[in-house]
Amino acid sequence: MRLCRFDDDRLGLVRDDRVLDVSEALEAIPPARWPLPQGDLLIAHLEAVRARADALAKGARSLPLAEVKLKSPVANPSKIIAAPVNYQKHLDESRLDKEINVGQEIKTIDYYGLFLKANSSLVGPGEGVALRFPDRRTDHECELAAVIGKAGSGIPRARALEHVAGYAIGIDMSIRGSEDRSFRKSVDSYAVLGPWLVTADEIEAPDALDLTLRVNGELRQQANTRDLIYDVPKLVAYASEFYTLLPGDIIMTGTPEGVSPVVPGDVIVAEMEGIGGMEIAVRAA
Ligand code: MN
């Protein structure tokens, strides 16, 4: 199932080039009051919402996909976890590019561990990326994103995929510079998630997905998630050694080679096998 959040926080079921408005399915989420539980309520109640959405689909209002504004399919993650330097060829290009390595020796994910992006940086493709520091190099990083469905801590690798609700494309927008990753990659709109959530049952092998990213039609990134140094199960297990993972937590798995700067006016198109594609407009903040 492909679930999207669109326009004024409507819930949509994506089928081919249409969006079926199944917002009534949100009634399957029990009402909550302060203090809200951490994590995303929709993802925490995904099974109930899915069942309602399925039942509603037949009579649902249908809209052309091209005419809706897509927001992040996860609204309230407790955290956005991201993997640094998780493809060998991105490590290689980072070592060669002084604007990326800023004179530091680039090491691997074994050395850095994981990092967090601010939740306030999260947007959907329809909201676009607003460059806050147009005088600083700001790159696209196209990444497979896994969304946690079932809470867990100390999750063994063999059970890791049981904790994944689904997948989306993540764009880890990154200012190049000397600051910590969590700072330079957490500007508002620098975490794009979309175009929708594809539930895990539709992605048999998350570690064998082709991905591409184009800027103004020009191919910049082309890779396959089989080249991840830490694959999805390992990232889930590794993250859960340090953090309790909660429904809606997003794991951006790292970017392959081909990162490059964008400027206001650019249009990014990211596509991933089994998920789909999304277009993101880049503007000045
Ligand atoms: Mn990244």
Short mmCIF file of N, CA, C and O in Angstrom, two decimals, residues 79-200:
data_model
loop_
_atom_site.label_atom_id
_atom_site.label_comp_id
_atom_site.label_asym_id
_atom_site.label_seq_id
_atom_site.Cartn_x
_atom_site.Cartn_y
_atom_site.Cartn_z
N LYS A 79 12.41 11.01 16.02
CA LYS A 79 13.75 11.38 15.56
C LYS A 79 13.97 10.99 14.11
O LYS A 79 13.35 10.05 13.61
N ILE A 80 14.85 11.74 13.48
CA ILE A 80 15.30 11.43 12.12
C ILE A 80 16.76 11.03 12.25
O ILE A 80 17.62 11.86 12.57
N ILE A 81 17.00 9.76 12.05
CA ILE A 81 18.33 9.19 12.21
C ILE A 81 18.97 9.13 10.82
O ILE A 81 18.29 8.82 9.84
N ALA A 82 20.26 9.41 10.73
CA ALA A 82 20.88 9.37 9.41
C ALA A 82 22.26 8.73 9.49
O ALA A 82 22.94 8.81 10.52
N ALA A 83 22.63 8.09 8.39
CA ALA A 83 23.90 7.37 8.31
C ALA A 83 24.90 8.19 7.50
O ALA A 83 24.62 8.56 6.36
N PRO A 84 26.05 8.49 8.07
CA PRO A 84 27.09 9.19 7.32
C PRO A 84 27.97 8.20 6.56
O PRO A 84 28.18 7.07 7.02
N VAL A 85 28.46 8.59 5.42
CA VAL A 85 29.48 7.84 4.65
C VAL A 85 29.17 6.34 4.64
O VAL A 85 29.92 5.53 5.15
N ASN A 86 28.04 5.99 4.00
CA ASN A 86 27.60 4.59 4.03
C ASN A 86 27.65 3.92 2.65
O ASN A 86 27.05 2.88 2.45
N TYR A 87 28.32 4.57 1.70
CA TYR A 87 28.62 3.94 0.40
C TYR A 87 30.11 4.19 0.11
O TYR A 87 30.57 5.34 0.27
N GLN A 88 30.80 3.18 -0.35
CA GLN A 88 32.25 3.33 -0.61
C GLN A 88 32.54 4.44 -1.62
O GLN A 88 33.46 5.23 -1.44
N LYS A 89 31.74 4.51 -2.69
CA LYS A 89 32.05 5.52 -3.73
C LYS A 89 31.78 6.94 -3.24
O LYS A 89 32.39 7.88 -3.74
N HIS A 90 30.87 7.09 -2.29
CA HIS A 90 30.67 8.42 -1.70
C HIS A 90 31.84 8.75 -0.77
O HIS A 90 32.29 9.90 -0.72
N LEU A 91 32.35 7.75 -0.10
CA LEU A 91 33.57 7.94 0.71
C LEU A 91 34.71 8.40 -0.20
O LEU A 91 35.42 9.37 0.11
N ASP A 92 34.85 7.72 -1.33
CA ASP A 92 35.94 8.06 -2.27
C ASP A 92 35.81 9.51 -2.76
O ASP A 92 36.78 10.25 -2.77
N GLU A 93 34.59 9.90 -3.18
CA GLU A 93 34.43 11.26 -3.71
C GLU A 93 34.62 12.30 -2.60
O GLU A 93 35.15 13.39 -2.85
N SER A 94 34.24 11.95 -1.38
CA SER A 94 34.40 12.89 -0.26
C SER A 94 35.87 13.11 0.06
O SER A 94 36.29 14.21 0.43
N ARG A 95 36.66 12.06 -0.11
CA ARG A 95 38.10 12.18 0.15
C ARG A 95 38.78 13.07 -0.88
O ARG A 95 39.79 13.72 -0.60
N LEU A 96 38.22 13.08 -2.11
CA LEU A 96 38.84 13.85 -3.20
C LEU A 96 38.37 15.30 -3.26
O LEU A 96 39.04 16.14 -3.86
N ASP A 97 37.21 15.59 -2.65
CA ASP A 97 36.60 16.91 -2.82
C ASP A 97 36.81 17.75 -1.55
O ASP A 97 36.21 17.48 -0.51
N LYS A 98 37.64 18.77 -1.67
CA LYS A 98 38.00 19.59 -0.48
C LYS A 98 36.80 20.34 0.08
O LYS A 98 36.77 20.67 1.26
N GLU A 99 35.82 20.63 -0.78
CA GLU A 99 34.63 21.32 -0.27
C GLU A 99 33.78 20.39 0.59
O GLU A 99 33.02 20.83 1.44
N ILE A 100 33.91 19.08 0.34
CA ILE A 100 33.17 18.13 1.17
C ILE A 100 33.98 17.78 2.43
O ILE A 100 33.46 17.79 3.54
N ASN A 101 35.27 17.52 2.25
CA ASN A 101 36.03 17.04 3.42
C ASN A 101 36.60 18.17 4.27
O ASN A 101 37.11 17.93 5.36
N VAL A 102 36.50 19.40 3.80
CA VAL A 102 37.01 20.60 4.50
C VAL A 102 38.33 20.33 5.23
O VAL A 102 38.53 20.74 6.37
N GLY A 103 39.20 19.62 4.52
CA GLY A 103 40.55 19.41 5.06
C GLY A 103 40.65 18.32 6.12
O GLY A 103 41.72 18.09 6.66
N GLN A 104 39.52 17.66 6.41
CA GLN A 104 39.54 16.59 7.41
C GLN A 104 39.68 15.24 6.70
O GLN A 104 39.24 15.08 5.58
N GLU A 105 40.26 14.29 7.40
CA GLU A 105 40.29 12.94 6.86
C GLU A 105 38.89 12.33 7.02
O GLU A 105 38.33 12.32 8.11
N ILE A 106 38.31 11.88 5.90
CA ILE A 106 36.96 11.29 5.97
C ILE A 106 37.10 9.82 6.36
O ILE A 106 37.85 9.07 5.74
N LYS A 107 36.38 9.44 7.38
CA LYS A 107 36.42 8.04 7.83
C LYS A 107 35.09 7.37 7.48
O LYS A 107 34.28 7.94 6.75
N THR A 108 34.87 6.17 7.99
CA THR A 108 33.67 5.44 7.60
C THR A 108 32.63 5.49 8.71
O THR A 108 32.87 5.98 9.80
N ILE A 109 31.46 4.92 8.43
CA ILE A 109 30.37 4.87 9.39
C ILE A 109 30.78 4.15 10.68
O ILE A 109 30.32 4.50 11.76
N ASP A 110 31.70 3.20 10.58
CA ASP A 110 32.17 2.51 11.80
C ASP A 110 32.76 3.51 12.78
O ASP A 110 32.67 3.34 13.98
N TYR A 111 33.39 4.54 12.23
CA TYR A 111 34.06 5.54 13.06
C TYR A 111 33.07 6.58 13.58
O TYR A 111 33.11 6.96 14.75
N TYR A 112 32.15 7.04 12.70
CA TYR A 112 31.27 8.15 13.07
C TYR A 112 30.03 7.71 13.84
O TYR A 112 29.44 8.49 14.57
N GLY A 113 29.58 6.48 13.62
CA GLY A 113 28.27 6.09 14.14
C GLY A 113 27.17 6.77 13.34
O GLY A 113 27.34 7.02 12.15
N LEU A 114 26.06 7.08 13.98
CA LEU A 114 24.93 7.71 13.29
C LEU A 114 24.80 9.16 13.76
O LEU A 114 25.48 9.58 14.69
N PHE A 115 23.94 9.93 13.10
CA PHE A 115 23.67 11.28 13.58
C PHE A 115 22.17 11.56 13.45
O PHE A 115 21.44 10.77 12.84
N LEU A 116 21.73 12.65 14.07
CA LEU A 116 20.31 13.01 14.03
C LEU A 116 20.13 14.31 13.27
O LEU A 116 20.95 15.23 13.37
N LYS A 117 19.04 14.37 12.52
CA LYS A 117 18.61 15.62 11.88
C LYS A 117 17.42 16.15 12.69
O LYS A 117 16.60 15.37 13.17
N ALA A 118 17.34 17.46 12.83
CA ALA A 118 16.24 18.06 13.59
C ALA A 118 14.89 17.70 12.95
O ALA A 118 14.74 17.74 11.72
N ASN A 119 13.91 17.37 13.78
CA ASN A 119 12.58 17.06 13.27
C ASN A 119 11.98 18.24 12.51
O ASN A 119 11.19 18.06 11.59
N SER A 120 12.36 19.45 12.93
CA SER A 120 11.81 20.65 12.28
C SER A 120 12.33 20.84 10.85
O SER A 120 11.86 21.72 10.13
N SER A 121 13.30 20.01 10.44
CA SER A 121 13.80 20.11 9.06
C SER A 121 12.95 19.29 8.08
O SER A 121 13.16 19.35 6.88
N LEU A 122 11.98 18.54 8.60
CA LEU A 122 11.24 17.58 7.77
C LEU A 122 10.15 18.24 6.92
O LEU A 122 9.30 18.95 7.45
N VAL A 123 10.19 17.97 5.63
CA VAL A 123 9.14 18.43 4.70
C VAL A 123 8.82 17.32 3.71
O VAL A 123 9.53 16.32 3.62
N GLY A 124 7.77 17.54 2.95
CA GLY A 124 7.45 16.65 1.83
C GLY A 124 7.90 17.29 0.54
O GLY A 124 8.23 18.49 0.51
N PRO A 125 7.91 16.53 -0.55
CA PRO A 125 8.40 17.06 -1.83
C PRO A 125 7.62 18.27 -2.32
O PRO A 125 8.21 19.19 -2.90
N GLY A 126 6.32 18.30 -2.04
CA GLY A 126 5.49 19.41 -2.51
C GLY A 126 5.80 20.73 -1.83
O GLY A 126 5.39 21.79 -2.31
N GLU A 127 6.51 20.66 -0.71
CA GLU A 127 6.85 21.89 0.02
C GLU A 127 8.17 22.49 -0.44
O GLU A 127 8.44 23.67 -0.19
N GLY A 128 8.99 21.68 -1.08
CA GLY A 128 10.23 22.19 -1.64
C GLY A 128 11.32 22.43 -0.61
O GLY A 128 11.09 22.30 0.60
N VAL A 129 12.50 22.74 -1.11
CA VAL A 129 13.66 23.03 -0.27
C VAL A 129 13.96 24.52 -0.37
O VAL A 129 14.04 25.08 -1.46
N ALA A 130 14.09 25.17 0.80
CA ALA A 130 14.40 26.61 0.84
C ALA A 130 15.84 26.78 1.31
O ALA A 130 16.17 26.51 2.47
N LEU A 131 16.71 27.22 0.40
CA LEU A 131 18.13 27.37 0.74
C LEU A 131 18.33 28.59 1.63
O LEU A 131 18.07 29.72 1.21
N ARG A 132 18.80 28.34 2.84
CA ARG A 132 18.92 29.43 3.80
C ARG A 132 20.26 30.16 3.67
O ARG A 132 20.37 31.32 4.03
N PHE A 133 21.26 29.46 3.14
CA PHE A 133 22.58 30.07 3.00
C PHE A 133 23.04 29.93 1.55
O PHE A 133 23.86 29.07 1.23
N PRO A 134 22.47 30.75 0.66
CA PRO A 134 22.74 30.56 -0.78
C PRO A 134 24.21 30.77 -1.14
O PRO A 134 24.65 30.34 -2.20
N ASP A 135 24.97 31.40 -0.24
CA ASP A 135 26.39 31.60 -0.50
C ASP A 135 27.22 30.39 -0.09
O ASP A 135 28.43 30.36 -0.34
N ARG A 136 26.60 29.39 0.53
CA ARG A 136 27.35 28.19 0.93
C ARG A 136 26.91 27.00 0.09
O ARG A 136 25.74 26.86 -0.24
N ARG A 137 27.87 26.15 -0.23
CA ARG A 137 27.55 24.98 -1.03
C ARG A 137 26.55 24.09 -0.27
O ARG A 137 26.80 23.69 0.87
N THR A 138 25.45 23.78 -0.92
CA THR A 138 24.39 22.96 -0.32
C THR A 138 24.04 21.85 -1.30
O THR A 138 23.62 22.12 -2.43
N ASP A 139 24.26 20.61 -0.88
CA ASP A 139 24.15 19.45 -1.78
C ASP A 139 22.89 18.64 -1.53
O ASP A 139 22.39 18.56 -0.42
N HIS A 140 22.46 17.97 -2.59
CA HIS A 140 21.43 16.92 -2.47
C HIS A 140 22.12 15.62 -2.10
O HIS A 140 23.22 15.34 -2.57
N GLU A 141 21.46 14.83 -1.26
CA GLU A 141 21.90 13.46 -0.99
C GLU A 141 20.65 12.57 -1.06
O GLU A 141 19.78 12.65 -0.20
N CYS A 142 20.57 11.76 -2.10
CA CYS A 142 19.40 10.89 -2.29
C CYS A 142 19.61 9.58 -1.54
O CYS A 142 20.62 8.91 -1.73
N GLU A 143 18.65 9.23 -0.70
CA GLU A 143 18.85 8.09 0.19
C GLU A 143 17.56 7.26 0.34
O GLU A 143 16.47 7.82 0.38
N LEU A 144 17.72 5.96 0.47
CA LEU A 144 16.58 5.14 0.89
C LEU A 144 16.28 5.48 2.36
O LEU A 144 17.20 5.54 3.18
N ALA A 145 15.01 5.71 2.65
CA ALA A 145 14.61 5.98 4.04
C ALA A 145 13.71 4.85 4.52
O ALA A 145 12.76 4.47 3.85
N ALA A 146 14.05 4.30 5.69
CA ALA A 146 13.22 3.27 6.31
C ALA A 146 12.45 3.93 7.45
O ALA A 146 13.00 4.73 8.20
N VAL A 147 11.16 3.59 7.56
CA VAL A 147 10.32 4.15 8.62
C VAL A 147 9.99 3.04 9.61
O VAL A 147 9.49 1.98 9.24
N ILE A 148 10.32 3.29 10.85
CA ILE A 148 10.09 2.30 11.91
C ILE A 148 8.59 2.16 12.20
O ILE A 148 7.87 3.16 12.29
N GLY A 149 8.14 0.92 12.34
CA GLY A 149 6.73 0.68 12.64
C GLY A 149 6.51 0.19 14.07
O GLY A 149 5.55 0.56 14.73
N LYS A 150 7.42 -0.65 14.52
CA LYS A 150 7.27 -1.28 15.84
C LYS A 150 8.43 -0.84 16.73
O LYS A 150 9.59 -0.94 16.34
N ALA A 151 8.08 -0.36 17.92
CA ALA A 151 9.12 0.12 18.84
C ALA A 151 10.08 -1.01 19.20
O ALA A 151 9.72 -2.19 19.20
N GLY A 152 11.31 -0.61 19.51
CA GLY A 152 12.28 -1.62 19.92
C GLY A 152 13.58 -1.02 20.37
O GLY A 152 13.95 0.09 19.97
N SER A 153 14.27 -1.77 21.20
CA SER A 153 15.59 -1.37 21.68
C SER A 153 16.44 -2.64 21.69
O SER A 153 15.93 -3.72 22.00
N GLY A 154 17.69 -2.54 21.33
CA GLY A 154 18.54 -3.73 21.28
C GLY A 154 17.99 -4.78 20.32
O GLY A 154 17.97 -5.97 20.60
N ILE A 155 17.54 -4.30 19.17
CA ILE A 155 16.91 -5.21 18.18
C ILE A 155 18.00 -6.03 17.49
O ILE A 155 18.96 -5.48 16.96
N PRO A 156 17.88 -7.36 17.50
CA PRO A 156 18.87 -8.16 16.78
C PRO A 156 18.70 -8.02 15.26
O PRO A 156 17.57 -7.84 14.78
N ARG A 157 19.79 -8.09 14.54
CA ARG A 157 19.75 -7.96 13.09
C ARG A 157 18.70 -8.87 12.45
O ARG A 157 17.97 -8.46 11.56
N ALA A 158 18.62 -10.10 12.93
CA ALA A 158 17.71 -11.09 12.33
C ALA A 158 16.25 -10.67 12.44
O ALA A 158 15.41 -11.14 11.68
N ARG A 159 15.92 -9.80 13.39
CA ARG A 159 14.53 -9.37 13.57
C ARG A 159 14.31 -7.94 13.13
O ARG A 159 13.21 -7.39 13.27
N ALA A 160 15.35 -7.31 12.60
CA ALA A 160 15.31 -5.87 12.35
C ALA A 160 14.18 -5.47 11.39
O ALA A 160 13.47 -4.49 11.62
N LEU A 161 13.99 -6.25 10.33
CA LEU A 161 13.01 -5.83 9.32
C LEU A 161 11.57 -5.94 9.85
O LEU A 161 10.66 -5.31 9.31
N GLU A 162 11.37 -6.72 10.92
CA GLU A 162 10.04 -6.78 11.54
C GLU A 162 9.65 -5.43 12.15
O GLU A 162 8.48 -5.19 12.44
N HIS A 163 10.65 -4.59 12.38
CA HIS A 163 10.40 -3.28 13.00
C HIS A 163 10.19 -2.17 11.97
O HIS A 163 10.00 -1.02 12.33
N VAL A 164 10.28 -2.52 10.68
CA VAL A 164 10.16 -1.51 9.63
C VAL A 164 8.73 -1.51 9.08
O VAL A 164 8.24 -2.53 8.62
N ALA A 165 8.07 -0.35 9.13
CA ALA A 165 6.71 -0.22 8.61
C ALA A 165 6.70 -0.05 7.10
O ALA A 165 5.78 -0.48 6.42
N GLY A 166 7.72 0.63 6.59
CA GLY A 166 7.74 0.89 5.16
C GLY A 166 8.93 1.75 4.77
O GLY A 166 9.81 2.02 5.59
N TYR A 167 8.88 2.18 3.51
CA TYR A 167 10.03 2.89 2.94
C TYR A 167 9.56 4.12 2.16
O TYR A 167 8.43 4.18 1.67
N ALA A 168 10.49 5.05 2.03
CA ALA A 168 10.25 6.24 1.22
C ALA A 168 11.61 6.69 0.69
O ALA A 168 12.65 6.11 1.03
N ILE A 169 11.59 7.73 -0.13
CA ILE A 169 12.84 8.34 -0.56
C ILE A 169 13.15 9.49 0.39
O ILE A 169 12.25 10.29 0.73
N GLY A 170 14.39 9.57 0.82
CA GLY A 170 14.82 10.69 1.66
C GLY A 170 15.85 11.52 0.93
O GLY A 170 16.71 10.98 0.23
N ILE A 171 15.73 12.83 1.05
CA ILE A 171 16.78 13.71 0.55
C ILE A 171 17.40 14.40 1.76
O ILE A 171 16.72 15.17 2.46
N ASP A 172 18.65 14.08 2.00
CA ASP A 172 19.40 14.63 3.14
C ASP A 172 20.17 15.85 2.63
O ASP A 172 21.32 15.74 2.23
N MET A 173 19.49 17.00 2.63
CA MET A 173 20.15 18.22 2.14
C MET A 173 21.26 18.60 3.11
O MET A 173 21.07 18.56 4.33
N SER A 174 22.41 18.95 2.55
CA SER A 174 23.61 19.10 3.36
C SER A 174 24.40 20.34 2.97
O SER A 174 24.86 20.46 1.83
N ILE A 175 24.57 21.23 3.94
CA ILE A 175 25.51 22.33 3.74
C ILE A 175 26.90 21.75 3.95
O ILE A 175 27.11 20.97 4.88
N ARG A 176 27.85 22.10 3.08
CA ARG A 176 29.23 21.65 3.28
C ARG A 176 29.94 22.63 4.20
O ARG A 176 29.77 23.85 4.07
N GLY A 177 30.71 22.11 5.12
CA GLY A 177 31.42 22.97 6.04
C GLY A 177 31.92 22.19 7.23
O GLY A 177 31.80 20.95 7.27
N SER A 178 32.44 22.90 8.20
CA SER A 178 33.14 22.25 9.31
C SER A 178 32.23 21.90 10.48
O SER A 178 32.62 21.16 11.37
N GLU A 179 30.99 22.42 10.49
CA GLU A 179 30.13 22.17 11.65
C GLU A 179 29.71 20.70 11.72
O GLU A 179 29.80 19.97 10.75
N ASP A 180 29.22 20.32 12.91
CA ASP A 180 28.70 18.96 13.06
C ASP A 180 27.61 18.69 12.04
O ASP A 180 26.86 19.59 11.66
N ARG A 181 27.50 17.44 11.64
CA ARG A 181 26.45 17.07 10.67
C ARG A 181 25.07 17.48 11.17
O ARG A 181 24.24 17.96 10.42
N SER A 182 24.81 17.24 12.45
CA SER A 182 23.46 17.51 12.98
C SER A 182 23.09 18.99 12.83
O SER A 182 21.91 19.32 12.78
N PHE A 183 24.09 19.85 12.73
CA PHE A 183 23.85 21.29 12.58
C PHE A 183 23.66 21.65 11.11
O PHE A 183 22.66 22.26 10.72
N ARG A 184 24.59 21.22 10.28
CA ARG A 184 24.54 21.66 8.88
C ARG A 184 23.46 20.96 8.06
O ARG A 184 23.12 21.38 6.96
N LYS A 185 22.89 19.87 8.58
CA LYS A 185 21.90 19.09 7.84
C LYS A 185 20.50 19.21 8.47
O LYS A 185 19.63 18.41 8.19
N SER A 186 20.32 20.20 9.34
CA SER A 186 19.07 20.32 10.08
C SER A 186 18.31 21.61 9.84
O SER A 186 17.37 21.93 10.55
N VAL A 187 18.74 22.37 8.85
CA VAL A 187 18.03 23.60 8.49
C VAL A 187 16.60 23.24 8.07
O VAL A 187 16.37 22.15 7.50
N ASP A 188 15.65 24.11 8.33
CA ASP A 188 14.26 23.87 7.89
C ASP A 188 14.25 23.44 6.43
O ASP A 188 14.88 24.10 5.59
N SER A 189 13.52 22.41 6.12
CA SER A 189 13.31 21.85 4.78
C SER A 189 14.50 21.02 4.27
O SER A 189 14.47 20.57 3.12
N TYR A 190 15.50 20.76 5.11
CA TYR A 190 16.67 20.00 4.65
C TYR A 190 16.54 18.49 4.85
O TYR A 190 17.50 17.75 4.65
N ALA A 191 15.35 18.06 5.26
CA ALA A 191 15.04 16.63 5.27
C ALA A 191 13.74 16.44 4.49
O ALA A 191 12.66 16.79 4.97
N VAL A 192 13.87 15.96 3.27
CA VAL A 192 12.68 15.75 2.43
C VAL A 192 12.33 14.26 2.48
O VAL A 192 13.21 13.42 2.25
N LEU A 193 11.07 13.96 2.77
CA LEU A 193 10.64 12.56 2.78
C LEU A 193 9.42 12.42 1.87
O LEU A 193 8.47 13.19 1.99
N GLY A 194 9.48 11.45 0.97
CA GLY A 194 8.35 11.27 0.08
C GLY A 194 8.62 10.20 -0.97
O GLY A 194 9.56 9.45 -0.84
N PRO A 195 7.86 10.12 -2.03
CA PRO A 195 6.65 10.91 -2.20
C PRO A 195 5.52 10.42 -1.30
O PRO A 195 4.57 11.14 -1.06
N TRP A 196 5.68 9.16 -0.80
CA TRP A 196 4.66 8.53 0.06
C TRP A 196 5.35 7.41 0.81
O TRP A 196 6.54 7.12 0.58
N LEU A 197 4.62 6.78 1.70
CA LEU A 197 5.14 5.61 2.40
C LEU A 197 4.69 4.37 1.63
O LEU A 197 3.50 4.18 1.40
N VAL A 198 5.65 3.56 1.22
CA VAL A 198 5.34 2.25 0.64
C VAL A 198 5.48 1.23 1.76
O VAL A 198 6.56 1.11 2.36
N THR A 199 4.40 0.53 2.07
CA THR A 199 4.47 -0.40 3.21
C THR A 199 5.45 -1.53 2.91
O THR A 199 5.67 -1.91 1.76
N ALA A 200 6.05 -2.03 4.00
CA ALA A 200 7.17 -2.96 3.88
C ALA A 200 6.82 -4.23 3.10
O ALA A 200 7.70 -4.81 2.44
#
